[in-house]
One Martini backbone bead per residue (centre of mass of N, CA, C, O) as a GRO file, in nm:
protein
  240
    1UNK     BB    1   0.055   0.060  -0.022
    2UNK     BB    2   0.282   0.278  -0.006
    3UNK     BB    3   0.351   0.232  -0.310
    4UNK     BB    4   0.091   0.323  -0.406
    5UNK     BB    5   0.125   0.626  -0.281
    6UNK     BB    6   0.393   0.711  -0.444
    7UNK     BB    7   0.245   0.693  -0.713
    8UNK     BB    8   0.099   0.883  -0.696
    9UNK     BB    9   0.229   1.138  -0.605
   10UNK     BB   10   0.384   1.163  -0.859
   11UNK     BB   11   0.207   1.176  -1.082
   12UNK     BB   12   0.068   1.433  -0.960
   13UNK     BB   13   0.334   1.602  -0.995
   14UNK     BB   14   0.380   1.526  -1.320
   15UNK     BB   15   0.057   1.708  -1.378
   16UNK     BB   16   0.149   1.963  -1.279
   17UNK     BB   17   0.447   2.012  -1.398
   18UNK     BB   18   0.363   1.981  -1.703
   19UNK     BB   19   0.496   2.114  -2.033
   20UNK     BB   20   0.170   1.944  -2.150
   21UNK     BB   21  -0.112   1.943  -2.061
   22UNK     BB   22  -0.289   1.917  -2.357
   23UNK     BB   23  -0.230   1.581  -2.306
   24UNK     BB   24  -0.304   1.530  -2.057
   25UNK     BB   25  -0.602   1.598  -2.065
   26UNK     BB   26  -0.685   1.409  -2.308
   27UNK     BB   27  -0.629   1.155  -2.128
   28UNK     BB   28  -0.818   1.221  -1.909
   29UNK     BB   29  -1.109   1.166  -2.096
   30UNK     BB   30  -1.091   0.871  -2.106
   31UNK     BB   31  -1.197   0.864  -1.835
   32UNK     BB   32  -1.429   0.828  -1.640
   33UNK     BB   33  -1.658   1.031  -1.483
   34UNK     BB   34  -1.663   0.852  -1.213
   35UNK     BB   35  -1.362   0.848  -1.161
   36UNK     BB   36  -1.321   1.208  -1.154
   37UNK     BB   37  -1.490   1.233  -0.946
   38UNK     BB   38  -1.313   1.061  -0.701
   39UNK     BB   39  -1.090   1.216  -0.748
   40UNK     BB   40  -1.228   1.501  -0.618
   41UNK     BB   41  -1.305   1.395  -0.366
   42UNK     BB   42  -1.046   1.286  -0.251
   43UNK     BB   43  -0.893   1.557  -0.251
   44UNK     BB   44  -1.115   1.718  -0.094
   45UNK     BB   45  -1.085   1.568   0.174
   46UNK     BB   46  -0.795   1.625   0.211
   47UNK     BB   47  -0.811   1.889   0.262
   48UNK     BB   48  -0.997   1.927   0.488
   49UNK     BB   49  -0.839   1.704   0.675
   50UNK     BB   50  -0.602   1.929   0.717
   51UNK     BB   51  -0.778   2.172   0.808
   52UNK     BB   52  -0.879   2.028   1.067
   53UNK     BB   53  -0.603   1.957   1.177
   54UNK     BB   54  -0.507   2.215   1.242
   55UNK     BB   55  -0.701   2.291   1.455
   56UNK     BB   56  -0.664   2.132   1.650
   57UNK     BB   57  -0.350   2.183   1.677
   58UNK     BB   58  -0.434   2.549   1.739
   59UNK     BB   59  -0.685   2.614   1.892
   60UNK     BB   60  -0.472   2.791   2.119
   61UNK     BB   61  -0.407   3.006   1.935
   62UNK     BB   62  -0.380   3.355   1.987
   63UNK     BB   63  -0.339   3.437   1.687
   64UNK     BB   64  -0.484   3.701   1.451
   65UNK     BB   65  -0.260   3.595   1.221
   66UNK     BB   66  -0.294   3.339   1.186
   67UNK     BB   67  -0.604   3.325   1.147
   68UNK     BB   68  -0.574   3.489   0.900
   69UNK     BB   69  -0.390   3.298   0.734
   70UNK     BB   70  -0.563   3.050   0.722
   71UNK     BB   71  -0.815   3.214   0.584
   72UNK     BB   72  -0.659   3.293   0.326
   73UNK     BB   73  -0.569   2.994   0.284
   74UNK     BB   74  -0.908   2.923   0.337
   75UNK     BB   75  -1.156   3.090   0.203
   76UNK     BB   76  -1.394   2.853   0.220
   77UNK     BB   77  -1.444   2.835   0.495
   78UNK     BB   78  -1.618   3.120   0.506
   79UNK     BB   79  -1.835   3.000   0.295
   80UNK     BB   80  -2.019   2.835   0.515
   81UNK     BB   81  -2.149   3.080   0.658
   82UNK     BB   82  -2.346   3.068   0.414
   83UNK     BB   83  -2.658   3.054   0.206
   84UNK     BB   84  -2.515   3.201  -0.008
   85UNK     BB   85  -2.305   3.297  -0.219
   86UNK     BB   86  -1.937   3.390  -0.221
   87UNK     BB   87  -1.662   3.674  -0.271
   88UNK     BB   88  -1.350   3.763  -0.289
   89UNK     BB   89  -1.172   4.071  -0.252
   90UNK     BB   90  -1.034   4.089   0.037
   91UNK     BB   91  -0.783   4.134   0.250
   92UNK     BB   92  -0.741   4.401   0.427
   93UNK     BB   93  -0.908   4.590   0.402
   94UNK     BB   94  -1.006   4.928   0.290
   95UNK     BB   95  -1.298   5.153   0.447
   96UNK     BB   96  -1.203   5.398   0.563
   97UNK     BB   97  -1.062   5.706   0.775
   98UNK     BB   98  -0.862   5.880   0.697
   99UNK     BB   99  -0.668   6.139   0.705
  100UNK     BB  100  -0.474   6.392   0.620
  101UNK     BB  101  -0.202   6.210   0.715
  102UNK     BB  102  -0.268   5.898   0.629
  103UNK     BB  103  -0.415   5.818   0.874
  104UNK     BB  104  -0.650   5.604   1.034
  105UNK     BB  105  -0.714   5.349   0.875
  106UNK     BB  106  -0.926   5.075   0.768
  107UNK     BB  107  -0.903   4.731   0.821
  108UNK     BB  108  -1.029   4.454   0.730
  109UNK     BB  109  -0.995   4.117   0.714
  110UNK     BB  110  -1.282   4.063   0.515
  111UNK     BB  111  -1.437   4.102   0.167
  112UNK     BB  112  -1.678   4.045   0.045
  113UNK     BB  113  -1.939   3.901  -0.197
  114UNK     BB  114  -2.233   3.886  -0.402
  115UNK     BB  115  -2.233   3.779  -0.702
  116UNK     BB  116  -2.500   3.937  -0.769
  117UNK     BB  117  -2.571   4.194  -0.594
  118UNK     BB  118  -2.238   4.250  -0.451
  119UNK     BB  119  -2.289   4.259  -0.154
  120UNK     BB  120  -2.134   4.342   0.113
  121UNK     BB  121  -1.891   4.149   0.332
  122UNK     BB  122  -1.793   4.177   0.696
  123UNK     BB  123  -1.486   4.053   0.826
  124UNK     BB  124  -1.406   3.938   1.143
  125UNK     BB  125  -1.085   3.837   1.321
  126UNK     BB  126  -1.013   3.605   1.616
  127UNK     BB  127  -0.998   3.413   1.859
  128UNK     BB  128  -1.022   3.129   2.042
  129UNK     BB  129  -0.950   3.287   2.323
  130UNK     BB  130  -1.184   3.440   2.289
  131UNK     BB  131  -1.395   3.581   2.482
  132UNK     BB  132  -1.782   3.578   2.564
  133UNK     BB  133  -1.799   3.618   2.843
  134UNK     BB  134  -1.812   3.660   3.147
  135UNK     BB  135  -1.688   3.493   3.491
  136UNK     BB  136  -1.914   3.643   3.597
  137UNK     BB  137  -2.204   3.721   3.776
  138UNK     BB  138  -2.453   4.007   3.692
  139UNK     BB  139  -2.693   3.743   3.778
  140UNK     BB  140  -2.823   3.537   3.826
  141UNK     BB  141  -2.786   3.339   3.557
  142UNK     BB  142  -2.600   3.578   3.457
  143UNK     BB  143  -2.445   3.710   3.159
  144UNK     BB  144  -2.230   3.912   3.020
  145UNK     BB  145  -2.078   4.033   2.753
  146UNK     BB  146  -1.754   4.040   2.635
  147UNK     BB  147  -1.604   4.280   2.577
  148UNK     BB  148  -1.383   4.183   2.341
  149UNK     BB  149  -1.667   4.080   2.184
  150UNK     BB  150  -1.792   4.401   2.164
  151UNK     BB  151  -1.552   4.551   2.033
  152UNK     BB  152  -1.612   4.376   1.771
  153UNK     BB  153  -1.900   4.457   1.724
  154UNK     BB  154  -1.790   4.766   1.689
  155UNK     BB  155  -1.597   4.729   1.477
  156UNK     BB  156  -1.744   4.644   1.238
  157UNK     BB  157  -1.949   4.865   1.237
  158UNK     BB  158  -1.781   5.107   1.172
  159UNK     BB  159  -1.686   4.968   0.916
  160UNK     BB  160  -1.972   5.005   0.773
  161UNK     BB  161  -1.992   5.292   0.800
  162UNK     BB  162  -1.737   5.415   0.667
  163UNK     BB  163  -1.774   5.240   0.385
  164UNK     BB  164  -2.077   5.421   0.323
  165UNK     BB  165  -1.932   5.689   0.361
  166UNK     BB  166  -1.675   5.579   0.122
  167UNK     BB  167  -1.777   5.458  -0.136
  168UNK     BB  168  -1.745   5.721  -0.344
  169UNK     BB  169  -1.447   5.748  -0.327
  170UNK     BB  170  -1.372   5.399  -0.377
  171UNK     BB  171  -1.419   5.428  -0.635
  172UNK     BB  172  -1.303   5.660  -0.782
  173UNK     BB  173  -1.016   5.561  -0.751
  174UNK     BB  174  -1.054   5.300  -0.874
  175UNK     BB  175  -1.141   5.464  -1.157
  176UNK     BB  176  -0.853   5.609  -1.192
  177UNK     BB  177  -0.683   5.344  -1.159
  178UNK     BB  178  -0.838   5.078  -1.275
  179UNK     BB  179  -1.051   5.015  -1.125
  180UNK     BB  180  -1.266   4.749  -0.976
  181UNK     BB  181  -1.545   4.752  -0.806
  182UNK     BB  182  -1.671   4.448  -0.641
  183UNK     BB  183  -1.881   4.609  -0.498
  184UNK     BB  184  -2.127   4.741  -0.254
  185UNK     BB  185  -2.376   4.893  -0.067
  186UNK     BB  186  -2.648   4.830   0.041
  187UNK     BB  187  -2.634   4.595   0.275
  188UNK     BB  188  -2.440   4.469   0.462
  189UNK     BB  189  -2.256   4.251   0.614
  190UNK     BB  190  -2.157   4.103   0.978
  191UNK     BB  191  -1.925   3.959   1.106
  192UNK     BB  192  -1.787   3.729   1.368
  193UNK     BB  193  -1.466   3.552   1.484
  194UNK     BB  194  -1.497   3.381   1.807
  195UNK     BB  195  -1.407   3.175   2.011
  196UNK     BB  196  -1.539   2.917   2.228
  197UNK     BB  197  -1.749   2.759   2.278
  198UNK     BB  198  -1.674   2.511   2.505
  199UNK     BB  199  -1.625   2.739   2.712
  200UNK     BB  200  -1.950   2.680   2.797
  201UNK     BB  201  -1.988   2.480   3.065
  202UNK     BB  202  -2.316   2.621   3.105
  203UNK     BB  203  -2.645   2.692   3.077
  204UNK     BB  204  -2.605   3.009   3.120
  205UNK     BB  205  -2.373   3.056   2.931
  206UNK     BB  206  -2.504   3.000   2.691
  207UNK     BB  207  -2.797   3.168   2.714
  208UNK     BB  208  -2.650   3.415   2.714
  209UNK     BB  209  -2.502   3.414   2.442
  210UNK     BB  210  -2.731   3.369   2.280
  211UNK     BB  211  -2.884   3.623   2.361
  212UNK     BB  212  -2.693   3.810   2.255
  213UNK     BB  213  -2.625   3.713   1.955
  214UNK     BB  214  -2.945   3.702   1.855
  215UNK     BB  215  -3.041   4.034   1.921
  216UNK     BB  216  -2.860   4.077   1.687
  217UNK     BB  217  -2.920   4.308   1.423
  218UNK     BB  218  -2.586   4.344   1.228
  219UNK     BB  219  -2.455   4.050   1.373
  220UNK     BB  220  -2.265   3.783   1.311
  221UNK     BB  221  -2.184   3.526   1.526
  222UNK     BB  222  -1.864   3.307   1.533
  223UNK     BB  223  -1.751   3.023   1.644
  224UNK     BB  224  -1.451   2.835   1.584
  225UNK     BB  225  -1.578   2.555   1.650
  226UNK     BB  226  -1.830   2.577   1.434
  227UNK     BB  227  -1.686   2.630   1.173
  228UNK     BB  228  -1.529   2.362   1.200
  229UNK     BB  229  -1.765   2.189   1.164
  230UNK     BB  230  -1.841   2.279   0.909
  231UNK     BB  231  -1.586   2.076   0.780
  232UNK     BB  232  -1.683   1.845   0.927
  233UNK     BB  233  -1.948   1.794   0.752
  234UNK     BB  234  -1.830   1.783   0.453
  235UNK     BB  235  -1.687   1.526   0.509
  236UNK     BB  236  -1.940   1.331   0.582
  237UNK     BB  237  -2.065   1.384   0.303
  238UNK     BB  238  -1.853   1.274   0.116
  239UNK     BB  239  -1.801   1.005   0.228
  240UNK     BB  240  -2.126   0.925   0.194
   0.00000   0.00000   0.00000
């Protein structure tokens, strides 16, 4: 088995690799149409489940430069928290706000938007060790939404807000570069991605969590793992 995994690894770096793909092509057409879905089945899985062993395994790493590029080099996890589909325009976005001094720019972690109707997604993210809830009750069986978790939703929003207040200037300015705007400002989507559910560990603090995060009404909170399990639901839909 070990010689026939490596003659496939071989294989498939000399597809990707040769100098006459259009030669590649035309031999893979010979192939049996259920056999290339299986081998991209096959594909699919394995990358799935490359990026949920790296959640395993660094789930509790505190950056948001790491989990920013892990995000970023696997924009397709993002697009799973959608109904609708969406298309990345860009990450580290600049959404306006700058001063005179071109100082004080704001920068979105990830701008999405929906390829029909064009409208802005925008989405920030903390980490895995963002606190969801305070540690302590507010009152009997209440707990407050933690600051950190609260300052991440008002900075989405903020960044909405310059957004739409200087979407016509970021408009014309990529007009005169030649540059094509490829989003809409008509009501944006804000999410926030922080925290472990996992980490409420009694039903007031769920229930408290739940009731914070389900009454905002301009934005979606997800937690990393939440958005790793649909990942993981991904891999058990392909294997069936």
């Amino acid at each position: 088995e070990d010689d026939n995994s490596g003659t496939l690894e071989k294989t498939l770096e000399w597809v990707v690799s040769n100098a006459n793909p259009s030669r590649v092509i035309e031999k893979l057409k010979d192939l049996q149409e259920k056999d290339l879905d299986k081998l991209n089945t096959l594909v699919g899985i394995a990358n799935l489940k490359k990026v949920l062993s790296l959640w395993e395994a660094h789930k509790d790493n505190t950056s948001e430069k790491f989990w920013q590029s892990v995000l970023k080099e696997n924009t397709w996890i993002l697009s799973q928290i959608f109904s609708n589909p969406t298309v990345l325009i860009n990450d580290e976005a600049y959404v306006g706000g700058k001063t005179i001094n071109n100082g004080s720019g704001k920068l979105v972690d990830f701008l999405y938007a929906n390829p029909f109707s064009k409208d802005a997604v925008l989405i920030e993210i903390k980490t895995p060790s963002t606190p969801l809830v305070t540690p302590t009750e507010y009152r009997t069986g209440v707990y407050a939404a933690h600051k950190d978790l609260m300052g991440a939703v008002t900075q989405v929003l903020t960044y909405k807000t310059t957004l739409q207040r200087e979407y016509q200037t970021i408009d014309y300015n990529n007009y005169k570069q030649g540059v094509k705007t490829d989003f809409d400002i008509i009501n944006p989507s804000c999410i926030v991605i922080a925290g472990r559910f996992d980490t409420l560990t009694a039903p007031a603090l769920i229930h408290s969590f739940e009731l914070y995060r389900k009454e905002l009404k301009n934005v979606t909170v997800i937690t990393f793992d939440e958005l790793f399990e649909r990942v993981k639901s991904l891999i058990d839909l392909l294997e069936g």
